XYZ file of C-alpha atoms in Angstrom:
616
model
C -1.971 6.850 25.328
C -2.108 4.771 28.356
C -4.935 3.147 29.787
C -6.436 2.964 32.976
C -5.106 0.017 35.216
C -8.389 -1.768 35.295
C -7.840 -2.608 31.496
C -5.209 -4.238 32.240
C -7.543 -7.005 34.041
C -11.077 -6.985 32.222
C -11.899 -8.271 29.028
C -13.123 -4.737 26.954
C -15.834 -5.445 24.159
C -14.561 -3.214 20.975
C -17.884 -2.085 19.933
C -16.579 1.535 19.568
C -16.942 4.028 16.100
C -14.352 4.252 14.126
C -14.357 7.883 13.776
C -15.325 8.791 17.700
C -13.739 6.287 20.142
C -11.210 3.508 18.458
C -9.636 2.857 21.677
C -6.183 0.628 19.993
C -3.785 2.074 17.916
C -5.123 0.764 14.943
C -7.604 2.229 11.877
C -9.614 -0.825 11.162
C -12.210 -2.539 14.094
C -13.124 -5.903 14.996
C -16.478 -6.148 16.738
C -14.504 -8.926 19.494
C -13.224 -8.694 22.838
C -9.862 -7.375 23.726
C -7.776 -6.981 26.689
C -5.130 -4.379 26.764
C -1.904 -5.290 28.174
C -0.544 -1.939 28.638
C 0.189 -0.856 32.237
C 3.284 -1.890 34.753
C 5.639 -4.650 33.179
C 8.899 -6.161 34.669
C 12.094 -4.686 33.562
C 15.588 -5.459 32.956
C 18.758 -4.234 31.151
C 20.554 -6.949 29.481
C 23.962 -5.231 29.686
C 26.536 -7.845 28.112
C 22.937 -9.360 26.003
C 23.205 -13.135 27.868
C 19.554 -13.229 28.284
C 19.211 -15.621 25.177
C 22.224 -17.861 26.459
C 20.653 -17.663 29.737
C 17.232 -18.504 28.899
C 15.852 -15.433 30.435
C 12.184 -15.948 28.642
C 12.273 -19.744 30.849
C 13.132 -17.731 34.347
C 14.737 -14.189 35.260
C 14.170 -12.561 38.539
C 13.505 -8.836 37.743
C 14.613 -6.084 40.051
C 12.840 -3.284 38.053
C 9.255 -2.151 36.876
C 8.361 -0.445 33.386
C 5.026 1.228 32.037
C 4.234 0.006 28.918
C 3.734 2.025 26.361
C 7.114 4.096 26.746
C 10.460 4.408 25.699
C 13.407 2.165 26.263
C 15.145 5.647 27.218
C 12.967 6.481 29.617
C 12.724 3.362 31.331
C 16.658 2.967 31.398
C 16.539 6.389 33.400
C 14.461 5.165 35.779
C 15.826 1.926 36.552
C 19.476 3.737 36.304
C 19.206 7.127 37.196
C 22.947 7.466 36.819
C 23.308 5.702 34.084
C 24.695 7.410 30.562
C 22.328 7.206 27.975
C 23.172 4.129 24.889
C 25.128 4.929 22.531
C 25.669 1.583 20.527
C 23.538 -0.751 21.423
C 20.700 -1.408 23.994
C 19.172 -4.970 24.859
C 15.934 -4.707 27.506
C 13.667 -7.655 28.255
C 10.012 -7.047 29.494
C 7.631 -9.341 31.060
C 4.508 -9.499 32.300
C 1.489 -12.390 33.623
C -1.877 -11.870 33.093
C -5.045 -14.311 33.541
C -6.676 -16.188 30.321
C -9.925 -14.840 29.794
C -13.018 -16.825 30.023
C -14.594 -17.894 26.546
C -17.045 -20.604 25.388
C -16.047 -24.269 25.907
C -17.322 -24.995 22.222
C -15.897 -22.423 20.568
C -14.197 -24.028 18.048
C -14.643 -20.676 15.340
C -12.036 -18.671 17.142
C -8.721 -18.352 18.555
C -6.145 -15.474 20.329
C -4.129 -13.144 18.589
C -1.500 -11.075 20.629
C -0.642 -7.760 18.974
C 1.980 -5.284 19.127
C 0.963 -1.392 18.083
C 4.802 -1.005 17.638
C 7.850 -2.006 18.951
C 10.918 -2.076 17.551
C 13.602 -2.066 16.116
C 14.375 -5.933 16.890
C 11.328 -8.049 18.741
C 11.272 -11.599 19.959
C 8.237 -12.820 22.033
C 7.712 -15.661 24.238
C 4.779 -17.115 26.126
C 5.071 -19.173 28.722
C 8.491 -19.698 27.354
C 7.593 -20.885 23.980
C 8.897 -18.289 21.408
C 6.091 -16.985 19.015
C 6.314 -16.716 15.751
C 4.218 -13.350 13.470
C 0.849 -14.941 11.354
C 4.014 -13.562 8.621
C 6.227 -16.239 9.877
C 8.515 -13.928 11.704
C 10.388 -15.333 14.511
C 11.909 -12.055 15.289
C 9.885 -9.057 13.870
C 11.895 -6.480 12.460
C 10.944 -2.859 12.557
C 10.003 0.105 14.905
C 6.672 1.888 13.340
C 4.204 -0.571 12.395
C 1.652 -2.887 14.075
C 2.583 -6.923 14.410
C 0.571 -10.015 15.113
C 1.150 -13.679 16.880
C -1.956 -16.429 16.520
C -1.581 -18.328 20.255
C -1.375 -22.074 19.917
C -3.848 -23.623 22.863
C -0.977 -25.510 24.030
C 0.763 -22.726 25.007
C -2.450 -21.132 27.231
C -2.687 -21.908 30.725
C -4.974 -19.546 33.371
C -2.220 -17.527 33.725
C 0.193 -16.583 31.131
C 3.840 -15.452 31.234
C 4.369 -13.097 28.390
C 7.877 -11.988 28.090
C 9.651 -9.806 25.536
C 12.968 -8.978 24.132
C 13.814 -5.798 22.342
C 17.367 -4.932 20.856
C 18.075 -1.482 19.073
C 21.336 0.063 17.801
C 22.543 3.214 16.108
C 22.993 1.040 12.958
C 22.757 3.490 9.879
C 21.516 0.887 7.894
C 18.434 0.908 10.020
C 15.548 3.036 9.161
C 15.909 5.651 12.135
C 13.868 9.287 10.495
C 15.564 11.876 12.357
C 16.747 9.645 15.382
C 20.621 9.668 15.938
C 22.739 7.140 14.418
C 26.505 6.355 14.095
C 26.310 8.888 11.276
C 24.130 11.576 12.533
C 24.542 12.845 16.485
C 21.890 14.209 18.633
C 21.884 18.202 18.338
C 20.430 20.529 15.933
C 17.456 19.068 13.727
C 19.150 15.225 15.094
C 16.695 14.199 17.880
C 17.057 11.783 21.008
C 16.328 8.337 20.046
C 12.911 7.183 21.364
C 12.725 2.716 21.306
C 11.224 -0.452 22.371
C 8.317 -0.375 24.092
C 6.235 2.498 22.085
C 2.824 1.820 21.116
C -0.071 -0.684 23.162
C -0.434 -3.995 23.197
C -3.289 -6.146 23.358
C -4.649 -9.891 23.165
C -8.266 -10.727 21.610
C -10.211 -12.908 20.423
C -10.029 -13.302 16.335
C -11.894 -16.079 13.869
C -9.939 -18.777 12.682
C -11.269 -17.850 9.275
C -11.425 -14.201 9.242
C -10.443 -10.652 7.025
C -7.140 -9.057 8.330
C -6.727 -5.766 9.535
C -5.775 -4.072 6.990
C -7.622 -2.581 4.037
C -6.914 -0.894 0.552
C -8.985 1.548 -1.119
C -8.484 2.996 -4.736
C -11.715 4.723 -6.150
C -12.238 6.010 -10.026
C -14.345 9.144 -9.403
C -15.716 9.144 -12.526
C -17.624 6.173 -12.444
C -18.310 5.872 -8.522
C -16.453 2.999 -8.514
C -14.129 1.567 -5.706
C -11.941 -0.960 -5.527
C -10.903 -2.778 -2.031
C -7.902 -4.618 -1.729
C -8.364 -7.325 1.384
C -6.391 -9.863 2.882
C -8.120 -13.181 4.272
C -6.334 -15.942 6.884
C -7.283 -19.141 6.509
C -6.520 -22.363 8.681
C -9.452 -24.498 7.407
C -9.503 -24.116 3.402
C -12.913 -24.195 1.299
C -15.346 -22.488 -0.224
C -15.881 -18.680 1.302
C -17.577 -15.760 0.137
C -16.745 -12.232 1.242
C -19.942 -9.727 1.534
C -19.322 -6.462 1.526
C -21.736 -3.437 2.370
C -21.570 0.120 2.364
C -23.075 2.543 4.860
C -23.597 6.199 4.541
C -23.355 7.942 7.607
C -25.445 10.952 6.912
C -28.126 8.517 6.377
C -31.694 8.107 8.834
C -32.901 4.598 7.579
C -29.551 2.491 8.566
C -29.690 0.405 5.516
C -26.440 0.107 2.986
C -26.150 2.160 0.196
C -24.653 -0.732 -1.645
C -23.741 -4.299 -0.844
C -21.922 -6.984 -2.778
C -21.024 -10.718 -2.284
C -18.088 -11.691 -3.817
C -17.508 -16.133 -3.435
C -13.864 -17.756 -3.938
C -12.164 -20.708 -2.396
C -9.312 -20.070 -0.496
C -6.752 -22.190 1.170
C -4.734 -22.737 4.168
C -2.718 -19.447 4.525
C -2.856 -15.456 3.931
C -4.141 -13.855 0.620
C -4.979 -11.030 -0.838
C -7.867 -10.332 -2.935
C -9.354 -6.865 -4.666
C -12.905 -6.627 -5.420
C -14.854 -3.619 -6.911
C -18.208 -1.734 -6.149
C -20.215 0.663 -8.073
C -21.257 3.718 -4.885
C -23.866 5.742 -8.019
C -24.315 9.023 -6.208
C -21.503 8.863 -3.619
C -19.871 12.277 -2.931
C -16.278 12.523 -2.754
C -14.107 13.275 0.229
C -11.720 16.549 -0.048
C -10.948 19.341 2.477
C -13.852 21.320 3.121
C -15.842 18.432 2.814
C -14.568 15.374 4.093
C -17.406 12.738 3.167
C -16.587 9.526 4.674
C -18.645 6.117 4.154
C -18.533 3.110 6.971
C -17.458 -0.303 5.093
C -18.355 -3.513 6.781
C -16.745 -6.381 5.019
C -17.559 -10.087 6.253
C -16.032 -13.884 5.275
C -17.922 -15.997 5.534
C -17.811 -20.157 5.179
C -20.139 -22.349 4.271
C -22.290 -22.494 6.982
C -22.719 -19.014 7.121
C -20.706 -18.618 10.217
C -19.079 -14.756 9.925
C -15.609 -12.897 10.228
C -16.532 -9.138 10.272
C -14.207 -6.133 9.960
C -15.054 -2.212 9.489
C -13.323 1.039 8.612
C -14.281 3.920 6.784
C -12.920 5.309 3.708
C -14.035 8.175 1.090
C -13.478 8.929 -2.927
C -11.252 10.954 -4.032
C -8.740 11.444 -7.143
C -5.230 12.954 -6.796
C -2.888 13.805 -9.582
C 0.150 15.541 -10.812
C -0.435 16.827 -14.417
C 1.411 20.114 -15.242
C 1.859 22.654 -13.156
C -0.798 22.184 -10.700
C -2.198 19.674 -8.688
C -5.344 18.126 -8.773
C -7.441 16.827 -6.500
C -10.747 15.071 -7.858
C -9.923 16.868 -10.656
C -9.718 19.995 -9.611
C -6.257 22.523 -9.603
C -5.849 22.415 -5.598
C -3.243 24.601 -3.977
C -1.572 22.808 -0.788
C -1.142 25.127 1.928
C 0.963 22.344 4.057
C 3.024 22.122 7.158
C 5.623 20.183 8.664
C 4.869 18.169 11.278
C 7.258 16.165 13.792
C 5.128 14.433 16.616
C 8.500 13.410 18.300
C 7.153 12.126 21.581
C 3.822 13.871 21.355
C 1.226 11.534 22.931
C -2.115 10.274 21.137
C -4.115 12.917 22.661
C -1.176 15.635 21.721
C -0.771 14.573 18.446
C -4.895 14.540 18.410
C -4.791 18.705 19.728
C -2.116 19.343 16.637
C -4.212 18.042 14.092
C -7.143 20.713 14.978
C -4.795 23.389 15.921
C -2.617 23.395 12.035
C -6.117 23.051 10.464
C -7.173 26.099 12.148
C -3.838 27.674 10.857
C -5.235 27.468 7.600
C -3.854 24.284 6.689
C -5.278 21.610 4.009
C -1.936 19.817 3.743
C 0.108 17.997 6.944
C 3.415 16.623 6.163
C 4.561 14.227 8.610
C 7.926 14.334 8.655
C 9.694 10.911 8.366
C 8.347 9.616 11.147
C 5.761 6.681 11.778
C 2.648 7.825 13.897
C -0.598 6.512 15.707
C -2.663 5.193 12.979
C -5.351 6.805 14.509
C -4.319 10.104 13.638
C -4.904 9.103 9.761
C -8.322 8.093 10.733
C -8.666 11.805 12.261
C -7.333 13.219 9.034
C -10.111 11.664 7.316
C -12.505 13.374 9.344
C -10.848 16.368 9.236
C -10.687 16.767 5.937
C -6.700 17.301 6.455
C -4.669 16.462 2.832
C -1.505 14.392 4.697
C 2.253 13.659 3.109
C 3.966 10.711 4.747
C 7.387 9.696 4.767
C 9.300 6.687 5.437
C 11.831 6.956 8.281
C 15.194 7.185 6.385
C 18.341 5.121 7.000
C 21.170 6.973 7.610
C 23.711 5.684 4.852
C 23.668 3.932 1.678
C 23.905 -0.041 1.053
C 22.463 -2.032 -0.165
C 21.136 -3.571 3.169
C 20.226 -0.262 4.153
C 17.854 0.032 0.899
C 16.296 -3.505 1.655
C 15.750 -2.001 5.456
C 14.009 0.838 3.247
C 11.738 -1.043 1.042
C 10.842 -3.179 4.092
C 9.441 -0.346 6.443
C 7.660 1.538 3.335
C 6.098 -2.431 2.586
C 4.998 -2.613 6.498
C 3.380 0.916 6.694
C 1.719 1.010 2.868
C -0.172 -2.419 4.412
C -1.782 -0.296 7.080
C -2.553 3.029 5.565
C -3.501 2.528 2.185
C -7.382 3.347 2.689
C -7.362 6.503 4.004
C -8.175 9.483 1.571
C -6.289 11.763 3.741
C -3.438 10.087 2.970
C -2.230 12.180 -0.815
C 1.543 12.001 -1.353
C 4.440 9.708 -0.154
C 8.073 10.276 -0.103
C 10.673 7.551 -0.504
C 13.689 9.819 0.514
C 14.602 13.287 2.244
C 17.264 15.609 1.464
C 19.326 12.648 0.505
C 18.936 10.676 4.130
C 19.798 7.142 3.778
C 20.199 8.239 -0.212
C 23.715 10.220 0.294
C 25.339 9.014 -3.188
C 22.431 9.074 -5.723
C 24.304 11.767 -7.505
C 26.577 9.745 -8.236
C 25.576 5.847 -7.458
C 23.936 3.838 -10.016
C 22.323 1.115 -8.035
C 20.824 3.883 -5.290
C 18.934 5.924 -8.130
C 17.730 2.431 -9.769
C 16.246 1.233 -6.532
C 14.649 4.562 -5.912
C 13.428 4.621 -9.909
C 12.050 1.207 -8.938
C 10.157 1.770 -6.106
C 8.801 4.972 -7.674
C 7.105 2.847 -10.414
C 5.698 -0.007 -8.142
C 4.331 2.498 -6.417
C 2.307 3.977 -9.200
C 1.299 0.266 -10.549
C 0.363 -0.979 -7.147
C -1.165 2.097 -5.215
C -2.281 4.634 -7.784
C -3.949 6.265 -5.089
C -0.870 8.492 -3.938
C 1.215 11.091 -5.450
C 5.208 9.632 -5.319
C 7.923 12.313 -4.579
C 11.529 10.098 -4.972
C 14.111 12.484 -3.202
C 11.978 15.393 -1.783
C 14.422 19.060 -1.098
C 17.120 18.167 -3.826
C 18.444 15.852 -6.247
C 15.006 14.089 -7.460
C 16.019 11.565 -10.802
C 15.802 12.156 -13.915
C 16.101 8.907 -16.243
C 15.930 9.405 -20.441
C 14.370 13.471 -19.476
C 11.685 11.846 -17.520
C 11.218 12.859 -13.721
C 10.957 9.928 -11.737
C 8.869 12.423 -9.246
C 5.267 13.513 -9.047
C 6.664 16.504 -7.671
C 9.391 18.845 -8.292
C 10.008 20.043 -4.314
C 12.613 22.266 -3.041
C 13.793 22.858 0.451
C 14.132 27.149 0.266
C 15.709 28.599 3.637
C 16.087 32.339 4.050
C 14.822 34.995 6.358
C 14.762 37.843 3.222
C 12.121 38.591 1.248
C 13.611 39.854 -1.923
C 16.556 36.880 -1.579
C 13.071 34.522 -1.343
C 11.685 36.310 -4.835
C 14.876 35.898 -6.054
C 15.001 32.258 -5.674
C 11.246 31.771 -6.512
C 11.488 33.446 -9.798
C 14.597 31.564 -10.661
C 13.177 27.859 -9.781
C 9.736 29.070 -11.835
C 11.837 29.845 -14.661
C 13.487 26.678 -15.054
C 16.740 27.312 -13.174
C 16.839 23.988 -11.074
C 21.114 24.413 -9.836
C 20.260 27.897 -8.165
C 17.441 27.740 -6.075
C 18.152 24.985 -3.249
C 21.181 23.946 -1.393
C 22.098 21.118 -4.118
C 20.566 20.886 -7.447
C 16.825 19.887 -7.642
C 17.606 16.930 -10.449
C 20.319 15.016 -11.317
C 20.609 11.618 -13.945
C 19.734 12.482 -17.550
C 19.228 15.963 -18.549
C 15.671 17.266 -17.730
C 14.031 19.945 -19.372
C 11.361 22.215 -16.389
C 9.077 23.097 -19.255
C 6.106 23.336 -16.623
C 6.000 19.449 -16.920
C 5.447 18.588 -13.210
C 4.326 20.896 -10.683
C 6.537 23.063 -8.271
C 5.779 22.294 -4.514
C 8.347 24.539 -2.143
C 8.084 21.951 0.337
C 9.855 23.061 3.229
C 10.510 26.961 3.656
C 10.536 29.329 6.847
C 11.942 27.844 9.707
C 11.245 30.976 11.806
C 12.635 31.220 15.119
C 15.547 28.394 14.796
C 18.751 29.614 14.954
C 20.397 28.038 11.798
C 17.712 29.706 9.730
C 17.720 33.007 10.926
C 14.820 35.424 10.813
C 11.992 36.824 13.149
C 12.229 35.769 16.418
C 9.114 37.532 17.971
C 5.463 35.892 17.193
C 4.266 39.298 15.826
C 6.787 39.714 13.674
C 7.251 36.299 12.267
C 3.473 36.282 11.457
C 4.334 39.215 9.266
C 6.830 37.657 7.605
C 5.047 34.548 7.118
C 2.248 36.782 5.633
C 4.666 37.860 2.841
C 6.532 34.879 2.210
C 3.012 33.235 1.213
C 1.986 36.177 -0.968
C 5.136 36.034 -3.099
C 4.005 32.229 -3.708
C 0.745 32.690 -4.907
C 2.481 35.616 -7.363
C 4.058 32.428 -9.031
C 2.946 29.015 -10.764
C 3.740 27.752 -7.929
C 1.676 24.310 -6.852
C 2.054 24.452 -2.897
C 4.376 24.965 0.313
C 5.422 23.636 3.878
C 5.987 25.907 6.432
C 8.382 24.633 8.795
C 7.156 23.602 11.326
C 4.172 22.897 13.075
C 5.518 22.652 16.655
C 9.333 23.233 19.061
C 11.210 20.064 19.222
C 14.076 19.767 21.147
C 16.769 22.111 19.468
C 13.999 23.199 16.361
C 12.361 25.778 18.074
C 10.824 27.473 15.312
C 7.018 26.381 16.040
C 3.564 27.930 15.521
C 1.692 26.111 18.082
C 2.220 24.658 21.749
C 3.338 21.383 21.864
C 1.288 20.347 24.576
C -2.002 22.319 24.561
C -2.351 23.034 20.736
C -2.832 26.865 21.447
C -1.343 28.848 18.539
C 1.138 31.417 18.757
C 0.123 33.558 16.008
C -3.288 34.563 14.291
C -5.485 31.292 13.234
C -5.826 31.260 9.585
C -2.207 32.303 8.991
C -0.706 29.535 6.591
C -4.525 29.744 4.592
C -3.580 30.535 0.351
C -5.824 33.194 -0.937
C -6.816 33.729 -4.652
C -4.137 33.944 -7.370
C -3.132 37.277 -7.938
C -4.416 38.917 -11.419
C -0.880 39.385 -13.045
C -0.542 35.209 -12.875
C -1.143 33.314 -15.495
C -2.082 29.786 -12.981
C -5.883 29.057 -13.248
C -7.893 29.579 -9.754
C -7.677 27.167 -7.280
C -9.485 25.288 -4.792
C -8.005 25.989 -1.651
């Protein structure tokens, strides 16, 4: 993920594809310049966390050096080898100069943005010692997985700039952590290390005054071709503006747009969103196997015609729960998914996984509460990978905790929501951050609540509430798309057992706590059955084959005893080792696979069911 040094002194022009060679951690371009400010920073430990009453972002003399993008841990370790690793709280400062770049004396159409890929969990800026504020208002940005943005006033620019940052993290439970320890949950077992601060690039460049965001939402209705985008303008000079829009097919010779659209409105001073709607007659859909992608170039412009431009790529596609199956442009589609934990995997890694649990077999990747390079989404689309994202949990249940929650699933639905890779989101796991909604009113109304302004406001995505265990049932109705189970055992006839039981409606017998809980609810077939985590080969608290021969036999069996049953799809856990979990199918590192490609691939429905065939 790091750059060579000489970006960390030339002014790049982003002129890049989308799909090929999107060099920032980010899914939608600008055609602008950009400098990357990732390489060697200053570093210090702020061990009693004086900096602020010291007014370390005025002057600090640093004694140690940091490569940015990386860890807090990491860097601690190498400016303290000796020291023990955090354990409540950790407060590092960063800093760095670098040189203005040249740009036209007249430009009057464009200022800087700085932008943060990630950092988290707590982030105050400064330049030049002036603290920034985010284009959200923000003056300290909350939050560990998403990207962040600061507009630079031009009288805080000189030649050379001073950047200088402040990070703070704890093992606060309230905090949305995944599987990071906390105060609750210690490192060890399926608890990782925690991995902070200073994670993702960071870059300056050039942006319009007047311009489209980054960010992008796409919900299409199959059935008439029609797409809807949901786009957010800035504005600093209000007026009349019209946003042009124009389609591109990439499999296309002549280079003209399939379809374009102007769309005028007067916007003013501030940040906005707007949906608008085009008619694509003839455009083929996007699903694995076929992965049909179109290039959208949206512009504002003002009234002199001057232009913002932005582009991504998205596709069509329809996914729904209804019955037992799921459907994908309506079509039953089995998912043959994994689980997925990048950890610490770099870009390129996480880039060599993606290929490798494809060629497994795989049309489904569930990333396991955890946030990730966008640019793996945007290599999903290609792919023609089916993914399942999560929010990173909290680790207890608070209220504060659930507004931590609904603020991290806000932050990541912003920059995700176009890509048709992206199928199915969970809210909660196994209870995480959710510990008492057996039993706690206010938890299970949140969750209820966020489960329906999901489905009003992004009806593009399948909504599981509690995935494992304990999903809600309010007045008989599931307030899941899914009804998902978390099945651990090494035997075959115990995994029958359980499989028969959970397809005959037995939902207190099948997983380690009961699969609903509220209001009485009645199976029936209503929603369909995913076993969403099962396996777990190789790790010890799971048991079973420890050889790759032999757990590719198992593996072999455990999937034909699915597709005996109306069963609509599983995760095999998991994709790769990580840390104590080492219960992988493919090398961490190189991608190679440790048993037979194809392996986690569904076949056709066995006679004896009574399920309809599948696309798989």
């Amino acid at each position: 993920m790091s750059a060579p040094t000489s970006s960390n002194y030339g002014f790049s022009t982003n002129q890049h594809d989308i799909r090929t060679a999107n060099p920032l951690p980010r899914a939608v371009l600008r055609t602008n310049n950009y400098l990357l400010l990732d390489g060697e920073w200053n570093f210090a430990l702020d061990t009693e966390d004086v900096g602020l009453r010291d007014l370390w972002y005025l002057s600090h003399t640093y004694h140690s050096q940091a490569s940015w993008p990386g860890s807090v841990e990491a860097h601690l370790q190498l400016a303290q080898p000796d020291a023990p690793s955090w354990r409540d709280k950790v407060v590092v400062w960063y800093e760095r100069q670098f040189a203005l770049p040249e740009r036209a004396e007249d430009d009057t159409h464009s200022l800087f943005q700085l932008t943060f890929g990630a950092c988290g969990y707590e982030t105050r800026v400064w330049l030049n010692g002036f603290q920034l504020s985010t284009i959200e208002g923000e003056d300290v940005h909350y939050g560990e997985y998403t990207s962040f943005s600061f507009e630079l006033r031009e009288e805080h620019l000189r030649p050379v700039n001073r950047l200088t940052v402040r990070i703070v993290d704890t093992m606060d439970a309230e905090t949305p952590r995944g599987k990071q320890e906390s105060h609750v949950y210690k490192r060890g077992g399926i608890w990782y290390q925690t991995y902070t601060g200073a994670v993702r690039s960071v870059w300056l460049e050039m942006v319009e005054r007047n311009r489209l965001r980054s960010r992008v939402g796409v919900d299409s209705v199959i059935e008439d071709r029609m797409v809807r985008f949901n786009l957010t303008t800035r504005i600093h000079n209000p007026g009349a503006y019209t946003i042009r829009l124009q389609v591109f097919d990439p499999t296309a010779t002549d280079g003209q747009p399939l379809a374009t659209a102007d769309f005028p409105l007067r916007l003013e001073v501030g940040q906005r969103q707007q949906r608008v709607v085009m008619e694509l007659a003839g455009a083929r859909l996007w699903a694995p196997g076929a992965p049909n992608l179109y290039r959208l170039v949206a512009q504002l412009l003002d009234e002199e015609g001057y232009s913002a431009q932005i582009e991504t790529h998205f596709g069509l596609r329809k996914i729904e729960s209804r019955g037992t199956y799921v459907y994908l442009n309506n079509k039953p589609t089995y998912l043959d998914g994994i689980l997925y934990q990048p950890g610490t995997a770099t870009y390129e890694e996480m880039h060599r996984h993606m290929h490798a649990m494809q060629a497994l077999g795989c049309n489904l990747v569930r990333v396991h509460i955890a946030g990730v390079d966008p640019r793996i989404y945007n290599l999903a689309d290609e792919l023609g990978l089916m993914l399942w994202v999560e929010v990173p949990s909290p680790h207890s249940s608070t209220p504060r905790s659930r507004e931590n929650h609904r603020a991290e699933l806000l932050r990541m639905l912003a920059l995700i929501e176009s890509h048709p890779s992206v199928v199915i989101w969970s809210l909660y796991n196994e209870d995480w951050g959710a510990q008492d909604i057996a039993t706690n009113s206010e938890t299970r109304r949140y969750i209820v609540e966020m489960y329906h302004y999901l489905h009003i406001n992004y009806p593009q995505f399948l909504v599981v509430d509690n995935d494992g265990w304990q999903h809600i049932s309010q007045e008989g109705r599931l307030k899941s798309d899914l009804l998902t189970a978390h099945i651990y055992t090494p035997e075959v006839a115990r995994w029958a057992e359980v499989l028969d039981h959970m397809v005959q409606g037995d939902l207190n017998n099948v997983a380690v706590l009961p699969l609903v809980i509220g209001d009485p609810f009645f199976y029936g077939r209503q929603k369909p059955l995913v076993v969403s985590e099962w396996g777990g080969f190789g790790f010890a608290d799971y048991g079973g084959p420890q050889s790759a021969g032999e757990r590719a036999d198992r593996i072999r069996q455990f999937k034909q005893e699915l597709r005996k049953r109306p069963i609509a799809g599983d995760v095999y856990t998991q994709a790769t080792n990580i840390e104590d979990e080492r219960n992988g199918l493919l090398d961490p590192h190189t991608g190679e696979l440790s048993v037979p490609a194809g392996l986690l691939a569904s076949h056709a429905p066995q006679p004896n069911t009574s399920a309809p065939e599948t696309t798989v």
